[in-house]
Coordinates of C-alpha atoms (C1' of nucleotides) in Angstrom, one line a residue:
Chain A
M71 CA -47.8 8.1 16.5
E72 CA -45.5 9.7 18.4
T73 CA -42.6 7.5 18.9
V74 CA -40.8 7.9 22.1
V75 CA -37.5 6.5 22.2
G76 CA -36.7 4.7 25.1
V77 CA -33.6 4.1 26.3
E78 CA -31.6 2.0 29.1
R79 CA -29.8 2.8 31.5
Y80 CA -27.5 0.7 33.2
D81 CA -27.2 1.8 36.4
E82 CA -25.8 0.7 40.0
G83 CA -25.6 -3.2 38.8
K84 CA -29.0 -3.5 37.2
F85 CA -31.4 -2.5 34.4
E86 CA -34.3 -1.2 35.7
E87 CA -37.6 -1.8 33.2
S88 CA -40.3 0.0 32.9
G89 CA -43.2 -0.3 30.7
F90 CA -42.0 2.8 28.6
E91 CA -43.3 1.9 25.5
K92 CA -45.0 3.7 23.0
S93 CA -46.0 2.8 19.3
S94 CA -42.2 1.6 19.1
S95 CA -40.5 -1.3 20.0
S96 CA -39.3 -2.8 22.9
L97 CA -38.5 0.4 25.1
S98 CA -36.6 -0.2 28.5
S99 CA -37.1 2.3 31.3
P100 CA -35.7 5.5 31.2
K101 CA -33.9 6.3 34.7
L102 CA -33.5 9.6 35.7
G103 CA -29.8 9.4 36.9
A104 CA -27.3 11.8 37.3
D105 CA -26.3 12.2 33.9
P106 CA -29.7 12.5 32.1
V107 CA -30.2 13.4 28.6
V108 CA -33.0 15.4 27.8
Y109 CA -34.8 14.6 24.6
K110 CA -35.6 17.5 22.6
L111 CA -39.0 17.1 20.6
V112 CA -38.5 17.6 17.3
R113 CA -40.5 17.7 14.1
I114 CA -39.0 15.7 10.9
E115 CA -40.6 17.9 8.2
G116 CA -41.3 15.8 4.7
D117 CA -38.0 16.8 3.4
G118 CA -36.4 15.3 6.4
R119 CA -35.3 18.6 8.1
F120 CA -36.0 18.4 12.1
V121 CA -38.2 21.2 13.1
P122 CA -38.0 22.1 17.2
A123 CA -41.2 20.9 18.3
T124 CA -43.8 23.5 19.0
D125 CA -45.2 23.8 22.4
D126 CA -48.2 22.3 21.4
E127 CA -46.6 19.4 20.4
I128 CA -44.3 19.4 23.7
M129 CA -47.5 19.4 25.5
E130 CA -49.2 16.9 23.6
V131 CA -46.5 14.5 23.9
G132 CA -46.1 15.5 27.5
N133 CA -49.3 14.4 28.3
L134 CA -49.0 11.6 26.7
L135 CA -46.0 10.6 28.8
A136 CA -47.6 12.0 31.7
D137 CA -50.4 9.3 30.8
D138 CA -47.6 7.1 31.5
K139 CA -46.1 8.5 34.4
I140 CA -42.8 9.0 32.3
E141 CA -41.0 11.9 32.7
M142 CA -39.8 13.6 29.6
H143 CA -36.1 13.2 30.9
L144 CA -34.4 10.5 29.6
V145 CA -31.1 9.3 30.6
A146 CA -28.4 8.7 28.1
D147 CA -28.0 5.5 26.6
T148 CA -24.7 4.3 27.6
G149 CA -24.8 2.2 24.7
Q150 CA -26.0 -1.1 25.9
T151 CA -28.8 -0.9 23.5
G152 CA -26.3 -0.9 20.8
G153 CA -27.4 -0.6 17.5
C154 CA -31.1 -1.8 18.8
I155 CA -31.5 2.0 19.3
S156 CA -32.0 2.6 15.8
S157 CA -35.4 1.5 16.6
E158 CA -36.3 5.1 17.7
R159 CA -36.1 6.1 14.0
T160 CA -39.4 6.3 12.6
S161 CA -40.3 7.4 9.0
S162 CA -43.3 9.5 10.3
G163 CA -43.1 13.1 10.4
I164 CA -44.3 13.2 13.8
P165 CA -42.4 14.9 17.2
Q166 CA -39.8 12.7 18.0
L167 CA -37.7 12.7 21.1
E168 CA -34.3 13.8 20.7
N169 CA -31.3 14.2 23.2
S170 CA -29.0 16.7 24.0
E171 CA -26.9 16.3 27.2
G172 CA -25.9 17.4 30.5
L173 CA -22.3 17.2 31.7
S174 CA -23.1 15.7 34.7
Q175 CA -21.7 12.2 34.0
S176 CA -18.6 13.7 33.6
E177 CA -18.8 13.7 37.5
N178 CA -17.4 10.2 37.4
T179 CA -15.0 9.2 39.7
E180 CA -11.5 8.0 39.7
A181 CA -12.5 5.1 41.9
D182 CA -15.2 4.4 39.6
A183 CA -12.2 3.8 36.8
G184 CA -10.1 2.0 39.4
K185 CA -13.0 -0.1 40.3
S186 CA -13.7 -1.2 36.5
N187 CA -9.9 -1.5 36.0
V188 CA -9.6 -4.3 39.0
H189 CA -12.6 -5.8 37.5
L190 CA -11.2 -6.0 33.9
E191 CA -8.0 -7.1 35.2
E192 CA -9.4 -9.8 36.7
N193 CA -9.5 -11.7 33.5
D194 CA -6.4 -13.1 32.8
P195 CA -4.8 -11.0 30.8
S196 CA -3.3 -14.1 29.3
S197 CA -6.7 -15.6 28.6
A198 CA -7.1 -12.4 25.9
P199 CA -7.8 -15.4 23.3
S200 CA -11.0 -16.3 25.4
M201 CA -11.5 -12.9 26.0
N202 CA -11.7 -12.2 22.3
E203 CA -13.5 -15.3 21.9
S204 CA -16.3 -14.3 24.2
H205 CA -16.4 -10.5 23.2
I206 CA -16.8 -12.1 19.8
N207 CA -19.3 -14.2 20.9
Q208 CA -21.0 -11.3 22.6
S209 CA -20.9 -9.3 19.3
G210 CA -23.0 -12.2 17.9
S211 CA -25.5 -12.4 20.7
V212 CA -26.4 -8.8 20.1
G213 CA -26.4 -9.8 16.6
E214 CA -30.2 -9.0 16.0
C215 CA -29.3 -5.6 16.4
S216 CA -28.6 -3.9 13.2
N217 CA -26.3 -1.2 14.2
P218 CA -22.9 -2.2 15.4
P219 CA -22.8 -1.2 19.2
N220 CA -20.8 1.7 18.7
E221 CA -21.1 4.2 21.6
L222 CA -18.2 5.4 23.2
V223 CA -19.5 8.7 24.4
E224 CA -22.7 10.0 24.7
A225 CA -23.6 12.3 22.9
T226 CA -23.6 16.1 22.9
F227 CA -22.0 17.4 25.9
G228 CA -24.4 19.8 26.9
R229 CA -25.5 21.2 23.6
E230 CA -28.9 20.7 22.3
T231 CA -29.0 19.2 19.0
T232 CA -31.8 18.6 16.5
V233 CA -29.7 15.8 14.7
K234 CA -32.0 12.6 15.1
D235 CA -29.5 9.9 14.4
K236 CA -28.2 9.3 17.4
Q237 CA -25.5 6.9 16.1
W238 CA -24.7 9.5 13.7
L239 CA -24.3 11.9 16.2
K240 CA -22.2 10.1 18.3
R241 CA -20.2 8.9 15.6
R242 CA -19.3 12.4 14.9
I243 CA -18.4 13.2 18.2
T244 CA -16.6 10.2 18.5
M245 CA -14.4 10.8 15.5
G246 CA -13.6 14.2 16.5
L247 CA -12.7 13.1 20.4
T248 CA -11.8 9.8 20.9
N249 CA -8.6 7.8 20.1
S250 CA -9.9 4.8 18.5
C251 CA -13.4 3.3 17.6
D252 CA -12.7 1.4 14.3
V253 CA -12.9 -2.3 13.3
S254 CA -15.6 -2.8 15.9
T255 CA -15.7 -6.8 15.1
S256 CA -11.9 -7.6 14.7
S257 CA -10.8 -8.6 18.1
F258 CA -8.2 -6.9 19.7
V259 CA -6.2 -8.4 22.6
I260 CA -7.0 -6.0 25.2
K261 CA -6.1 -7.5 28.3
D262 CA -6.2 -4.9 31.1
N263 CA -8.3 -2.0 31.4
K264 CA -6.1 0.3 32.8
L265 CA -4.9 0.7 29.7
V266 CA -7.6 1.8 28.4
N267 CA -8.1 4.3 31.1
K268 CA -4.7 5.3 30.6
D269 CA -5.6 5.7 27.0
K270 CA -8.5 8.2 27.8
E271 CA -6.3 10.0 30.1
E272 CA -4.1 10.7 27.2
N273 CA -6.8 11.5 25.1
R274 CA -7.9 14.0 27.8
N275 CA -4.2 15.5 27.8
N276 CA -4.1 15.5 24.3
L277 CA -7.3 16.9 23.5
G278 CA -7.1 19.5 26.0
S279 CA -10.0 20.8 26.4
D280 CA -12.7 17.8 25.8
S281 CA -12.1 16.4 29.3
A282 CA -15.7 15.7 29.4
K283 CA -15.2 12.5 27.3
D284 CA -12.9 10.7 29.5
P285 CA -15.6 10.4 32.4
A286 CA -18.0 9.4 29.7
V287 CA -16.0 6.5 28.4
R288 CA -15.4 5.7 32.0
T289 CA -19.0 5.4 32.8
V290 CA -19.3 3.1 29.6
N291 CA -16.8 1.2 30.9
D292 CA -18.2 1.2 34.6
N293 CA -21.4 0.2 33.1
C294 CA -20.0 -2.6 31.6
K295 CA -18.5 -4.6 34.4
D296 CA -21.5 -6.4 35.2
S297 CA -23.5 -6.5 32.1
P298 CA -20.9 -8.1 29.6
I299 CA -23.4 -9.1 27.0
N300 CA -25.3 -6.0 27.2
C301 CA -21.9 -4.1 27.0
S302 CA -20.5 -6.1 24.7
G303 CA -20.3 -3.0 22.5
Q304 CA -18.4 -0.9 24.7
I305 CA -16.0 -3.6 25.7
E306 CA -15.3 -3.8 22.2
N307 CA -14.8 -0.5 21.9
L308 CA -12.6 -0.4 25.1
Q309 CA -11.1 -3.1 23.5
I310 CA -10.3 -1.6 20.5
A311 CA -8.9 1.5 22.4
S312 CA -6.8 -0.3 23.8
G313 CA -6.0 -2.4 21.0
E314 CA -5.5 0.9 19.4
R315 CA -3.0 1.9 22.0
L316 CA -1.0 -1.2 22.0
R317 CA -0.2 -0.5 18.6
N318 CA 0.8 2.7 18.6
S319 CA -2.2 4.3 17.8
S320 CA -2.3 8.0 17.2
I321 CA -5.1 10.2 17.6
D322 CA -5.0 11.8 14.3
D323 CA -6.0 8.7 12.4
D324 CA -8.4 6.7 14.3
F325 CA -11.4 7.4 12.3
G326 CA -13.7 5.0 13.5
A327 CA -14.9 2.6 11.2
E328 CA -17.6 1.0 13.4
D329 CA -19.9 0.6 11.1
L330 CA -20.5 -0.1 7.4
N331 CA -22.4 2.7 6.3
T332 CA -20.9 3.7 3.0
E333 CA -21.7 7.7 3.7
E334 CA -19.4 7.3 6.8
R335 CA -17.0 5.7 4.8
A336 CA -16.6 8.5 2.2
A337 CA -15.7 10.7 4.8
K338 CA -12.8 8.9 6.4
R339 CA -9.1 9.5 6.0
V340 CA -7.5 7.6 3.3
R341 CA -4.1 6.0 4.2
K342 CA -1.7 4.4 2.2
P343 CA -0.2 0.9 3.7
T344 CA 3.3 0.7 4.8
R345 CA 5.2 -2.0 2.9
R346 CA 5.4 -4.0 6.2
Y347 CA 1.6 -3.7 6.2
I348 CA 1.4 -4.8 2.9
E349 CA 3.7 -8.0 3.8
E350 CA 2.2 -8.6 7.1
L351 CA -1.6 -8.4 5.8
S352 CA -0.5 -11.0 2.9
E353 CA 1.2 -13.0 5.5
V354 CA -2.2 -13.0 7.6
E355 CA -4.1 -13.8 4.7
S356 CA -2.1 -16.6 3.6
K357 CA -2.4 -18.2 7.0
E358 CA -6.4 -17.5 6.4
H359 CA -6.2 -19.1 3.3
S360 CA -4.1 -21.9 4.1
G361 CA -6.2 -22.6 7.3
K362 CA -9.2 -22.4 5.0
S363 CA -8.2 -24.7 2.5
I364 CA -7.1 -27.4 5.0
A365 CA -10.1 -27.2 6.7
S366 CA -11.9 -27.9 3.5
T367 CA -9.9 -30.3 2.1
K368 CA -10.0 -32.1 5.6
N369 CA -13.5 -31.4 6.3
S370 CA -16.7 -30.6 5.1
G371 CA -19.9 -29.5 6.1
L372 CA -20.5 -27.9 9.5
R373 CA -16.9 -27.3 10.1
Q374 CA -16.1 -25.6 7.1
I375 CA -18.7 -23.2 7.6
S376 CA -17.6 -22.5 11.2
I377 CA -14.4 -21.5 10.2
K378 CA -15.4 -19.5 7.5
S379 CA -17.2 -17.6 9.9
N380 CA -14.8 -17.2 12.1
V381 CA -12.4 -15.6 9.4
R382 CA -14.5 -13.8 7.9
P383 CA -15.5 -11.1 10.5
F384 CA -12.1 -10.4 11.2
K385 CA -11.3 -9.9 7.4
M386 CA -14.2 -7.6 7.3
A387 CA -13.3 -5.9 10.1
R388 CA -9.9 -4.8 8.9
M389 CA -11.2 -3.5 5.5
D390 CA -13.5 -1.6 7.3
S391 CA -11.1 0.0 9.5
F392 CA -9.2 1.0 6.7
G393 CA -11.5 3.7 5.8
G394 CA -13.5 2.0 3.1
S395 CA -12.2 3.3 0.1
G396 CA -10.5 0.7 -1.0
V397 CA -7.3 1.7 0.6
E398 CA -6.4 0.0 3.4
V399 CA -4.9 1.1 6.5
P400 CA -2.7 -0.7 8.5
Y401 CA -2.7 -0.6 12.2
V402 CA 0.9 0.2 11.8
C403 CA 0.3 3.6 11.1
R404 CA -1.3 4.5 14.3
V405 CA 2.0 5.8 15.5
R406 CA 1.6 7.7 18.4
R407 CA 4.4 10.3 19.1
S408 CA 5.1 11.8 22.0
R409 CA 7.6 12.0 24.5
P410 CA 8.4 9.7 27.4
R411 CA 6.3 9.7 30.2
K412 CA 8.3 11.6 33.1
N413 CA 7.9 9.4 35.8
V414 CA 9.8 6.7 33.7
M415 CA 12.8 9.0 33.7
A416 CA 12.5 9.8 36.9
L417 CA 12.6 6.0 38.0
M418 CA 15.0 4.7 35.4
G419 CA 17.7 5.7 37.9
F420 CA 16.6 2.7 39.9
H421 CA 17.6 0.2 37.4
P422 CA 20.5 -1.9 38.9
I423 CA 22.5 -1.5 36.0
G424 CA 23.1 2.3 36.2
M425 CA 21.6 5.4 35.2
S426 CA 23.0 5.7 31.7
V427 CA 22.8 1.7 31.0
A428 CA 19.3 1.8 32.1
A429 CA 18.5 4.9 30.1
T430 CA 19.7 2.8 26.6
L431 CA 18.1 -0.1 27.8
V432 CA 15.1 1.4 28.2
K433 CA 15.1 3.6 25.3
K434 CA 15.6 0.3 23.3
A435 CA 12.9 -1.2 25.0
I436 CA 10.7 1.1 24.1
V437 CA 11.9 1.5 20.3
V438 CA 11.7 -2.3 20.0
H439 CA 8.4 -2.2 21.5
N440 CA 7.0 -0.1 19.0
T441 CA 8.0 -2.8 16.6
Q442 CA 6.0 -5.6 17.8
P443 CA 2.2 -4.7 17.8
N444 CA 2.3 -3.7 14.8
N445 CA 1.8 -7.1 13.2
E446 CA 0.2 -8.8 15.9
S447 CA -3.0 -6.8 15.7
G448 CA -4.2 -9.0 12.7
D449 CA -2.3 -12.3 13.6
E450 CA -3.5 -11.9 17.0
A451 CA -7.0 -11.7 16.4
L452 CA -6.4 -14.9 14.2
K453 CA -4.4 -16.8 17.0
A454 CA -6.9 -15.6 19.3
R455 CA -9.5 -17.7 17.4
S456 CA -7.6 -20.6 17.5
A457 CA -6.9 -20.3 21.2
P458 CA -10.0 -20.6 23.0
E459 CA -9.5 -22.9 25.7
Q460 CA -8.5 -20.0 27.9
I461 CA -10.8 -18.8 30.3
Q462 CA -11.0 -15.4 32.4
Q463 CA -10.0 -15.7 35.7
P464 CA -9.3 -13.6 38.5
V465 CA -5.7 -12.7 39.1
M466 CA -5.4 -13.0 42.6
A467 CA -5.9 -16.7 42.2
E468 CA -2.1 -16.7 41.5
P469 CA -1.3 -19.8 43.4
E470 CA -3.1 -22.1 41.3
K471 CA -1.2 -20.9 38.5
D472 CA -2.5 -23.2 35.9
K473 CA -4.9 -20.9 33.6
Q474 CA -4.2 -18.3 35.7
S475 CA -3.0 -14.6 34.8
S476 CA 0.2 -14.0 34.7
P477 CA 1.5 -11.2 36.3
V478 CA 3.9 -10.7 34.1
D479 CA 1.5 -10.2 31.5
S480 CA 0.3 -7.2 32.8
I481 CA 3.6 -6.2 33.1
E482 CA 4.1 -6.6 29.4
Q483 CA 0.7 -5.2 28.9
G484 CA 2.1 -2.2 30.7
Q485 CA 5.2 -2.3 28.9
N486 CA 3.8 -2.8 25.5
V487 CA 1.6 0.1 25.8
E488 CA 3.9 2.6 27.7
P489 CA 6.8 2.8 25.4
K490 CA 4.4 3.0 22.5
H491 CA 3.5 6.5 22.9
I492 CA 7.0 7.3 23.5
D493 CA 8.2 6.0 20.4
P494 CA 9.9 8.6 18.6
S495 CA 11.1 6.5 15.9
G496 CA 8.0 5.5 14.4
D497 CA 7.3 3.0 12.3
T498 CA 10.3 0.5 12.7
S499 CA 8.8 -1.3 9.9
D500 CA 11.9 -1.8 7.9
E501 CA 14.1 -3.2 10.6
N502 CA 12.9 -6.5 10.4
V503 CA 14.5 -7.0 7.2
V504 CA 18.0 -7.8 7.9
T505 CA 20.7 -9.1 5.6
V506 CA 23.1 -11.1 7.4
P507 CA 26.2 -12.3 5.8
T508 CA 26.6 -16.1 6.1
G509 CA 30.1 -16.7 6.2
K510 CA 31.2 -17.0 2.7
G511 CA 30.1 -13.7 1.3
G512 CA 26.8 -15.1 1.1
I513 CA 23.9 -12.3 2.2
R514 CA 20.6 -14.1 3.3
R515 CA 17.7 -12.0 4.2
K516 CA 17.4 -12.7 8.0
H517 CA 14.0 -12.4 9.5
H518 CA 15.3 -11.0 12.8
R519 CA 13.2 -9.4 15.4
A520 CA 14.7 -8.4 18.5
W521 CA 13.6 -9.6 21.2
T522 CA 11.9 -7.3 23.7
L523 CA 12.0 -7.1 27.6
S524 CA 8.4 -7.8 27.6
E525 CA 8.9 -10.8 25.4
V526 CA 11.5 -12.2 27.2
M527 CA 9.4 -12.1 30.4
K528 CA 6.6 -13.3 28.8
L529 CA 8.6 -16.2 28.2
V530 CA 10.0 -16.4 31.4
E531 CA 6.9 -16.5 32.7
G532 CA 5.5 -18.9 30.2
V533 CA 8.3 -21.4 31.1
S534 CA 7.8 -21.1 34.6
R535 CA 3.8 -21.8 34.1
Y536 CA 4.2 -24.3 31.8
G537 CA 7.9 -25.8 31.7
A538 CA 10.4 -25.5 29.4
G539 CA 10.1 -27.4 26.6
R540 CA 6.4 -26.9 25.9
W541 CA 7.5 -24.4 23.6
S542 CA 4.3 -24.5 21.3
E543 CA 1.8 -24.4 24.9
I544 CA 3.8 -21.4 25.8
K545 CA 3.7 -20.2 22.2
R546 CA 0.2 -20.8 22.0
L547 CA -1.3 -19.6 25.4
A548 CA 1.2 -16.8 26.2
F549 CA 2.7 -15.9 23.1
A550 CA -0.6 -15.9 21.2
S551 CA -0.1 -12.2 20.7
Y552 CA 3.2 -12.6 19.2
S553 CA 2.6 -14.5 16.1
Y554 CA 6.4 -14.1 14.4
R555 CA 7.7 -15.6 17.5
T556 CA 7.4 -19.5 16.7
S557 CA 7.8 -22.0 19.4
V558 CA 11.1 -22.6 17.9
D559 CA 12.0 -19.2 18.7
L560 CA 11.0 -19.3 22.1
K561 CA 13.2 -22.7 22.4
D562 CA 16.2 -20.6 21.0
K563 CA 15.4 -17.7 22.9
W564 CA 15.1 -19.9 26.3
R565 CA 18.5 -21.6 25.2
N566 CA 20.2 -17.8 25.2
L567 CA 18.8 -17.0 28.1
L568 CA 19.7 -20.0 30.2
K569 CA 22.8 -19.2 28.9
A570 CA 23.3 -15.7 29.9
S571 CA 21.4 -16.5 33.0
L572 CA 24.5 -19.1 33.6
A573 CA 27.3 -17.1 32.7
Q574 CA 26.0 -14.2 34.6
T575 CA 26.6 -15.1 38.2
P576 CA 25.6 -13.3 41.4
Q577 CA 29.3 -12.5 41.7
D578 CA 29.6 -10.9 38.4
K579 CA 26.5 -9.2 37.4
K580 CA 28.1 -6.1 35.7
I581 CA 28.8 -8.6 33.0
N582 CA 25.9 -6.6 31.4
S583 CA 27.6 -3.7 30.8
R584 CA 30.1 -5.1 28.9
K585 CA 30.4 -4.0 25.3
H586 CA 26.9 -4.8 24.5
A587 CA 26.0 -1.3 23.4
S588 CA 24.1 -2.7 20.6
A589 CA 22.3 -5.5 22.1
M590 CA 19.7 -4.9 24.8
P591 CA 20.8 -6.1 28.4
I592 CA 18.5 -8.5 30.0
P593 CA 17.7 -7.4 33.6
A594 CA 19.5 -9.1 36.3
A595 CA 16.5 -10.0 37.6
I596 CA 15.2 -12.0 34.8
L597 CA 18.2 -14.0 34.1
L598 CA 18.0 -14.6 37.8
R599 CA 14.8 -15.9 37.4
V600 CA 15.6 -17.9 34.3
R601 CA 18.5 -19.7 36.2
E602 CA 16.0 -20.3 39.1
L603 CA 13.4 -21.6 36.6
A604 CA 16.2 -24.0 34.9
E605 CA 17.3 -25.2 38.5
M606 CA 13.7 -26.1 39.3
Q607 CA 13.0 -28.0 36.3
S608 CA 16.4 -29.5 36.1
Q609 CA 17.5 -27.9 33.1
V610 CA 20.5 -27.3 35.2
S611 CA 22.2 -28.9 38.2
P612 CA 21.4 -26.9 40.9
N613 CA 24.9 -27.1 42.4
L614 CA 26.0 -25.9 39.5
S615 CA 23.9 -23.6 39.0
S616 CA 26.0 -20.8 40.8
G617 CA 27.8 -19.6 37.9
K618 CA 29.2 -22.7 36.3
P619 CA 29.6 -23.1 32.5
V620 CA 26.4 -25.0 30.7
A621 CA 28.6 -27.7 30.2
S622 CA 26.8 -30.3 32.3
T623 CA 23.8 -29.0 31.6
G624 CA 22.6 -31.2 28.6
R625 CA 23.6 -34.4 30.4
N626 CA 21.5 -33.1 33.2
V627 CA 18.3 -32.4 31.3
H628 CA 18.6 -35.4 29.3
E629 CA 18.4 -37.5 32.5
T630 CA 15.8 -35.6 34.2
R631 CA 13.6 -35.4 31.0
S632 CA 13.8 -39.2 30.3
S633 CA 13.3 -40.1 34.1
G634 CA 9.8 -38.6 33.0
T635 CA 9.7 -35.6 35.7
P636 CA 6.7 -33.8 34.7
L637 CA 7.9 -30.2 34.0
T638 CA 5.0 -28.9 34.8
E639 CA 5.4 -29.7 38.3
P640 CA 8.1 -27.4 39.7
R641 CA 6.5 -24.6 38.3
N642 CA 4.5 -23.8 40.9
N643 CA 7.1 -23.5 43.2
A644 CA 8.9 -21.6 40.7
T645 CA 6.2 -18.7 41.0
Y646 CA 7.4 -17.3 44.3
T647 CA 10.9 -17.3 44.5
P648 CA 12.6 -13.8 45.1
V649 CA 12.5 -12.8 41.6
A650 CA 9.1 -14.3 40.9
L651 CA 8.3 -12.3 43.9
V652 CA 9.6 -9.2 42.1
T653 CA 7.9 -9.7 38.9
T654 CA 4.8 -10.4 40.8
S655 CA 4.9 -7.4 43.1
S656 CA 5.3 -4.9 40.3
S657 CA 2.5 -6.5 38.3
L658 CA 0.8 -6.5 41.1
L659 CA 1.2 -3.1 41.5
C660 CA 0.4 -2.1 38.0
F661 CA -3.4 -4.5 38.8
L662 CA -4.1 -2.3 41.5
F663 CA -2.8 1.2 40.6
P664 CA -3.3 1.1 37.2
H665 CA -2.9 4.9 36.6
K666 CA -0.1 5.1 38.6
Y667 CA 1.5 2.4 37.2
S668 CA 0.9 1.3 34.0
L669 CA 2.8 3.6 32.4
S670 CA 5.9 3.0 34.3
L671 CA 6.1 -0.5 34.7
W672 CA 9.6 -1.3 34.1
S673 CA 10.0 1.5 36.7
V674 CA 8.2 -0.3 39.2
F675 CA 10.0 -3.7 38.2
N676 CA 13.6 -2.2 38.4
L677 CA 12.2 -0.3 41.9
L678 CA 11.0 -3.5 43.2
Q679 CA 13.9 -5.5 41.9
L680 CA 16.3 -3.3 43.7
L681 CA 14.7 -3.3 46.9
L682 CA 14.2 -7.0 47.0
R683 CA 17.3 -8.3 45.7
S684 CA 19.4 -6.0 48.0
A685 CA 17.3 -7.8 50.4
F686 CA 17.8 -11.3 49.4
T687 CA 21.2 -11.1 47.9
Q688 CA 22.3 -10.5 51.7
S689 CA 20.5 -13.1 53.0
R690 CA 19.9 -15.7 50.6
L691 CA 22.3 -15.2 47.6
Chain B
dT65 C1' 3.5 -31.3 14.0
dT66 C1' 6.4 -30.8 17.9
dT67 C1' 11.0 -30.4 20.2
dA68 C1' 15.9 -30.6 20.7
dG69 C1' 19.8 -29.5 19.1
dG70 C1' 23.5 -28.3 16.1
dG71 C1' 25.0 -24.5 12.8
Chain C
dC152 C1' 17.5 -17.3 13.5
dC153 C1' 17.6 -21.4 10.3
dC154 C1' 18.0 -26.5 9.6
dT155 C1' 17.4 -30.9 10.6
dA156 C1' 16.5 -35.1 13.0
dA157 C1' 14.0 -37.5 15.4
dA158 C1' 9.7 -38.8 18.0

DNA sequence: TTTAGGG
DNA sequence: CCCTAAA
């Protein structure tokens, strides 16, 4: 019998279903939307070739369809059906429906993108772990689908094709078009969707003529927003895409590893892992193992199993993404090399420190940024699983800061993302190994990793939320993605920041311009914020805060601490100090106008900082 | 194991 | 950043 392939279309917020079923399995309804995919009848010959259906056959099927009052125009499946589409595949040599596609879906508007942006950003950026969790779970929930959900784009851009295997077709196209569609089961942390859209735009730009893809992705994206479960595939892909971007993705080396088909693997490019990757992977692996062994020694039975099952997909995903040829391709390699965005350059001048310094600063930030995400990708996933307590929450609910998303998070996202593309220096993998002369002629290897601005901001934000001293908490919640930063690191950094902030008085702001050519200066606003937080959390005596040595700090800390003052208490207040307002504002801008600001977050930040500080400095400082 | 603090 | 003491 004929098998009519039904596809689901998620349209206007709901699935519409109709009893469009033939001999095949569950078929959902086709809705004739703005972007129909026309299924073309083909016959599958005995040898597997596809032969265009004859008119008679078409008539025949047409009648059948007519009986069911179904149009032959089916709408493209946007991927919600995920691997379930595979049900379309039949072994009979009977006319089948096959799709080609109109381009109308490229009509999707920017507004849609914005909508979805906002939507996704409502997910607490800092709750990335939970997002990972959820999407993992979602992935699991679609588990009954035999194929991985990996449709990023609808497939044929107006061309007819007799290719029957949609999955395959899409994959092919996707491979050619998209920047990333690999590691479908690994959990990247994608916090703001705007990055994804930027990503797409980037792709479009870089791919030149293939602009149709972008809207397609947006469509998927849009469709996803109200149907997380069904769209888990897309979400995943989007996340991956974003994740890729976060880690210096490059267009040329992202052959999707979405599925495990060996045939696909064979075609994938093979890459040699970098030294850094190997190092980091071994790190990750050792962590996994240690985690496993601990678990298995300490617990038995179900616990063990659950842990295993958690770890496993990750590993598989990694292996999978490497092309399957036994060669592992580290994310590290996905470095995108391109020039800085012009708006960055344009706005850089707003940096309070001054143009040249600002330029240096940004440059360094850019360079440094590129170093981070490389090895966080792996650990990130692991951490994510270990920090499932976070829940997605709307951004706007800022005031109840407890588990809310942090504006800074978003900023960091942008920052992390933005400069990444810029990175000219490429893989900085070898920079981490630094030999440090230890006084008496000894030279030891120091595992030094420069703190990026975004990390600093995250730290500051973390302190503001959880309180200084709750380093492990901050690490776990705010620094989940920075596996290489330990809670001790956070503490140390905070200590340094504190010192710096106290050294830098409103009177002598130029302090940053001193001979620190090599060290990236920390923006005054951040230091300001640090001191504010310190004051509020009584790490520093307010009266001394106006630019005094750190001398009495310790005593105050102890007194306050021992007095039992909950450090978490002041943090709500800390949120809306002037500097906090700056950060919040800039991140809000990025939230609201991602396509405008996500790529120049620091610029925005600095601009606002300049404006607000000039205002506050006069009236308050 | 986490935190604080010295080196 | 490392190390260690203390909790």
